[in-house]
mmCIF file of C-alpha atoms in Angstrom:
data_model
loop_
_atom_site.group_PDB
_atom_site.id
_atom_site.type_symbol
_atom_site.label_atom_id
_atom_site.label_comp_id
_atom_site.label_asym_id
_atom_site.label_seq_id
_atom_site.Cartn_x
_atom_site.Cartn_y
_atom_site.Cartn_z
ATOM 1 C CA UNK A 1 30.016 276.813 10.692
ATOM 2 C CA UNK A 2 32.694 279.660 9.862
ATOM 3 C CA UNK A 3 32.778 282.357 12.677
ATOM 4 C CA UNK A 4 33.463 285.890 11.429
ATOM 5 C CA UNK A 5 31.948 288.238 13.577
ATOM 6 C CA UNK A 6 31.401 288.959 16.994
ATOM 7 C CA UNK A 7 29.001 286.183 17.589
ATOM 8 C CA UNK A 8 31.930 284.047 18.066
ATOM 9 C CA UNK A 9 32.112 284.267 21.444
ATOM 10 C CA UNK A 10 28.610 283.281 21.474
ATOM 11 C CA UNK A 11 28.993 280.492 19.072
ATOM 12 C CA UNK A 12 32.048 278.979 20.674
ATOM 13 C CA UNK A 13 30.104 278.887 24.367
ATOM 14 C CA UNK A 14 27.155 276.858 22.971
ATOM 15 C CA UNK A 15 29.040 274.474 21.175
ATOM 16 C CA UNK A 16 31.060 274.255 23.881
ATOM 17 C CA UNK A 17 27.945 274.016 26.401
ATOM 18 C CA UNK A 18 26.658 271.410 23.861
ATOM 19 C CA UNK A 19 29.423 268.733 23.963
ATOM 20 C CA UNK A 20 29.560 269.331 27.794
ATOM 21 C CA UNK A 21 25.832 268.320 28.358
ATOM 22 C CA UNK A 22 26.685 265.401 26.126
ATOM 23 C CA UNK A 23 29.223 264.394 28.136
ATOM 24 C CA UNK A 24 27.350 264.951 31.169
ATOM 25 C CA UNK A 25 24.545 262.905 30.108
ATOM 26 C CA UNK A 26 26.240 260.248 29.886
ATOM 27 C CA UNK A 27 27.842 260.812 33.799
ATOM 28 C CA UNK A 28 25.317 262.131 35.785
ATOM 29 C CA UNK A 29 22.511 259.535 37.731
ATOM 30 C CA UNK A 30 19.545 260.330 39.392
ATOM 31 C CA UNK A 31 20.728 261.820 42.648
ATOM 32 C CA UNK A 32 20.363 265.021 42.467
ATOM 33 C CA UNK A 33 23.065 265.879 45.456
ATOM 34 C CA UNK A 34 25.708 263.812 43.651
ATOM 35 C CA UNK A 35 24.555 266.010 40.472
ATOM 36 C CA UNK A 36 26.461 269.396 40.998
ATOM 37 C CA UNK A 37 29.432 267.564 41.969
ATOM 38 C CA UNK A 38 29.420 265.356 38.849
ATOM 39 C CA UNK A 39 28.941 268.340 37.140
ATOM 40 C CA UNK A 40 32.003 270.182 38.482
ATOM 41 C CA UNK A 41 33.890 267.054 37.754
ATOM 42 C CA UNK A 42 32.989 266.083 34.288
ATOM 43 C CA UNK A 43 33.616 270.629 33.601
ATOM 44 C CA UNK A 44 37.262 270.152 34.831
ATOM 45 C CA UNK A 45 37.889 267.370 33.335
ATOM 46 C CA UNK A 46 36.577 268.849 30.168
ATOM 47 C CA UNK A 47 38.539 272.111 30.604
ATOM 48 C CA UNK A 48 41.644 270.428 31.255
ATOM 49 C CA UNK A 49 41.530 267.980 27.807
ATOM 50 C CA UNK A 50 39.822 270.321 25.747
ATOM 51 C CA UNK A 51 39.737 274.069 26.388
ATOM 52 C CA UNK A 52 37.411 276.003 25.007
ATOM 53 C CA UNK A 53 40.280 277.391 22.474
ATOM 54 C CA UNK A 54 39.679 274.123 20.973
ATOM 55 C CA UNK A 55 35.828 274.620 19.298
ATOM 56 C CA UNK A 56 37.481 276.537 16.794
ATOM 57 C CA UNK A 57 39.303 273.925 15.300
ATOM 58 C CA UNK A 58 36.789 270.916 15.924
ATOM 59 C CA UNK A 59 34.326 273.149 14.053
ATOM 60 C CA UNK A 60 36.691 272.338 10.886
ATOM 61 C CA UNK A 61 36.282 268.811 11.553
ATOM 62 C CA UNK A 62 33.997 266.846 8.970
ATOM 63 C CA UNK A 63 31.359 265.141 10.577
ATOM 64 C CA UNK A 64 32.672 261.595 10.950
ATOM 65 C CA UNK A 65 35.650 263.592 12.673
ATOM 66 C CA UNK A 66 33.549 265.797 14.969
ATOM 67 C CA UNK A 67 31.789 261.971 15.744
ATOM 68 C CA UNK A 68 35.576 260.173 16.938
ATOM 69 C CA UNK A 69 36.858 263.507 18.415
ATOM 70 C CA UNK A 70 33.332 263.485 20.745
ATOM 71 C CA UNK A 71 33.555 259.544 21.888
ATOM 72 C CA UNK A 72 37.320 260.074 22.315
ATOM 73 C CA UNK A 73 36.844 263.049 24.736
ATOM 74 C CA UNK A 74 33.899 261.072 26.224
ATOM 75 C CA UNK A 75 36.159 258.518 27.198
ATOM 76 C CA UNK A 76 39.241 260.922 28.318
ATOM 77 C CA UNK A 77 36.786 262.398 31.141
ATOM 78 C CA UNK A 78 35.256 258.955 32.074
ATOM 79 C CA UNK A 79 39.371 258.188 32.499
ATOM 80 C CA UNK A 80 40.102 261.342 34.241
ATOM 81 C CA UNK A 81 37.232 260.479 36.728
ATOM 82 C CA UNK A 82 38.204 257.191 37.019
ATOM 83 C CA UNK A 83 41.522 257.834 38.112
ATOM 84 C CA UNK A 84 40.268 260.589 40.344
ATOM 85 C CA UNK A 85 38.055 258.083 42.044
ATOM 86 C CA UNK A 86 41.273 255.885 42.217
ATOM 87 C CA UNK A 87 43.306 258.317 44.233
ATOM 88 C CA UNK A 88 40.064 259.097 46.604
ATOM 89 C CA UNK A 89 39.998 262.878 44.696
ATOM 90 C CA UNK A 90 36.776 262.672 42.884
ATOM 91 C CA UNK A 91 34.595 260.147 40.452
ATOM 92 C CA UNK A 92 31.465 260.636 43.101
ATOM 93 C CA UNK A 93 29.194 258.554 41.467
ATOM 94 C CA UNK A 94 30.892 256.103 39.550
ATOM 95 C CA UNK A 95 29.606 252.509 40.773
ATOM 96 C CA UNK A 96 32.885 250.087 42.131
ATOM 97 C CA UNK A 97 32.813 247.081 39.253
ATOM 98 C CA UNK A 98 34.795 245.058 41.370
ATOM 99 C CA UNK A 99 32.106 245.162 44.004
ATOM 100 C CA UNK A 100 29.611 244.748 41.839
ATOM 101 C CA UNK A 101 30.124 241.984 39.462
ATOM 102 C CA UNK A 102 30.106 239.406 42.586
ATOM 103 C CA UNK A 103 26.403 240.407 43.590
ATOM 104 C CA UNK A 104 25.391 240.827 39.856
ATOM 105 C CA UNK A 105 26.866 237.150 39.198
ATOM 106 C CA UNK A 106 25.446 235.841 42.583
ATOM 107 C CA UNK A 107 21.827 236.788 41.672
ATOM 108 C CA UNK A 108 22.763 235.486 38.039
ATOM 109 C CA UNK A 109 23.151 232.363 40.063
ATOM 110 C CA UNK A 110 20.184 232.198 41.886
ATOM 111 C CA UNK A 111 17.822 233.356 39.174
ATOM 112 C CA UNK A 112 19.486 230.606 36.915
ATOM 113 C CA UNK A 113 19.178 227.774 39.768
ATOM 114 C CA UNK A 114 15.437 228.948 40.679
ATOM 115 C CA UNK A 115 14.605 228.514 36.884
ATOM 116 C CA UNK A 116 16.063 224.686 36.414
ATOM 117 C CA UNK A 117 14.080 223.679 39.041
#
């Protein structure tokens, strides 16, 4: 898509409001509370790896490039989150791995045990 005219502001915000409900999507859980902050998170996050400067230029992108640049910035923000849950600044609603794979492994376990018997 080639911007021209003075749709471009227009055209730049709902791309731009596109990739960041993609990349929400794949952040935000059922808790609705948790929601709004996730929200502000994943937006800064977002804002601060790719501002919205940057549409113009990923609209150039072929598709296959558009595809990489979107699972690369995916990741970026799940890393930016990450570390904010790290330093006790954010990542609300990112589940501890380290707390869970014991339990998850434990009830592995048990199911596995229950079904030799």
């Amino acid at each position: 898509t080639e911007m021209k005219n003075g749709n471009d502001y227009e055209i730049v915000n709902k791309l731009y409001r596109q990739i960041f409900n993609l990349l929400l999507e794949q952040e935000v859980q059922a808790d609705s509370d948790l929601e709004r902050t996730i929200e502000r998170e994943v937006a800064a996050a977002l804002e601060s790896v790719f501002p919205r400067i940057g549409i113009k230029a990923f609209m150039q992108l072929s598709a296959e490039e558009k595809k990489k640049q979107l699972r690369e910035l995916s990741n970026i923000v799940k890393g930016i989150r990450l570390f904010n849950r790290e330093i006790g600044k954010g990542g609300i609603g990112i589940e501890d791995v380290v707390d869970i794979v014991p339990q998850e492994t434990s009830a592995l376990l048990q199911r596995l045990e229950k079904d030799q018997k």
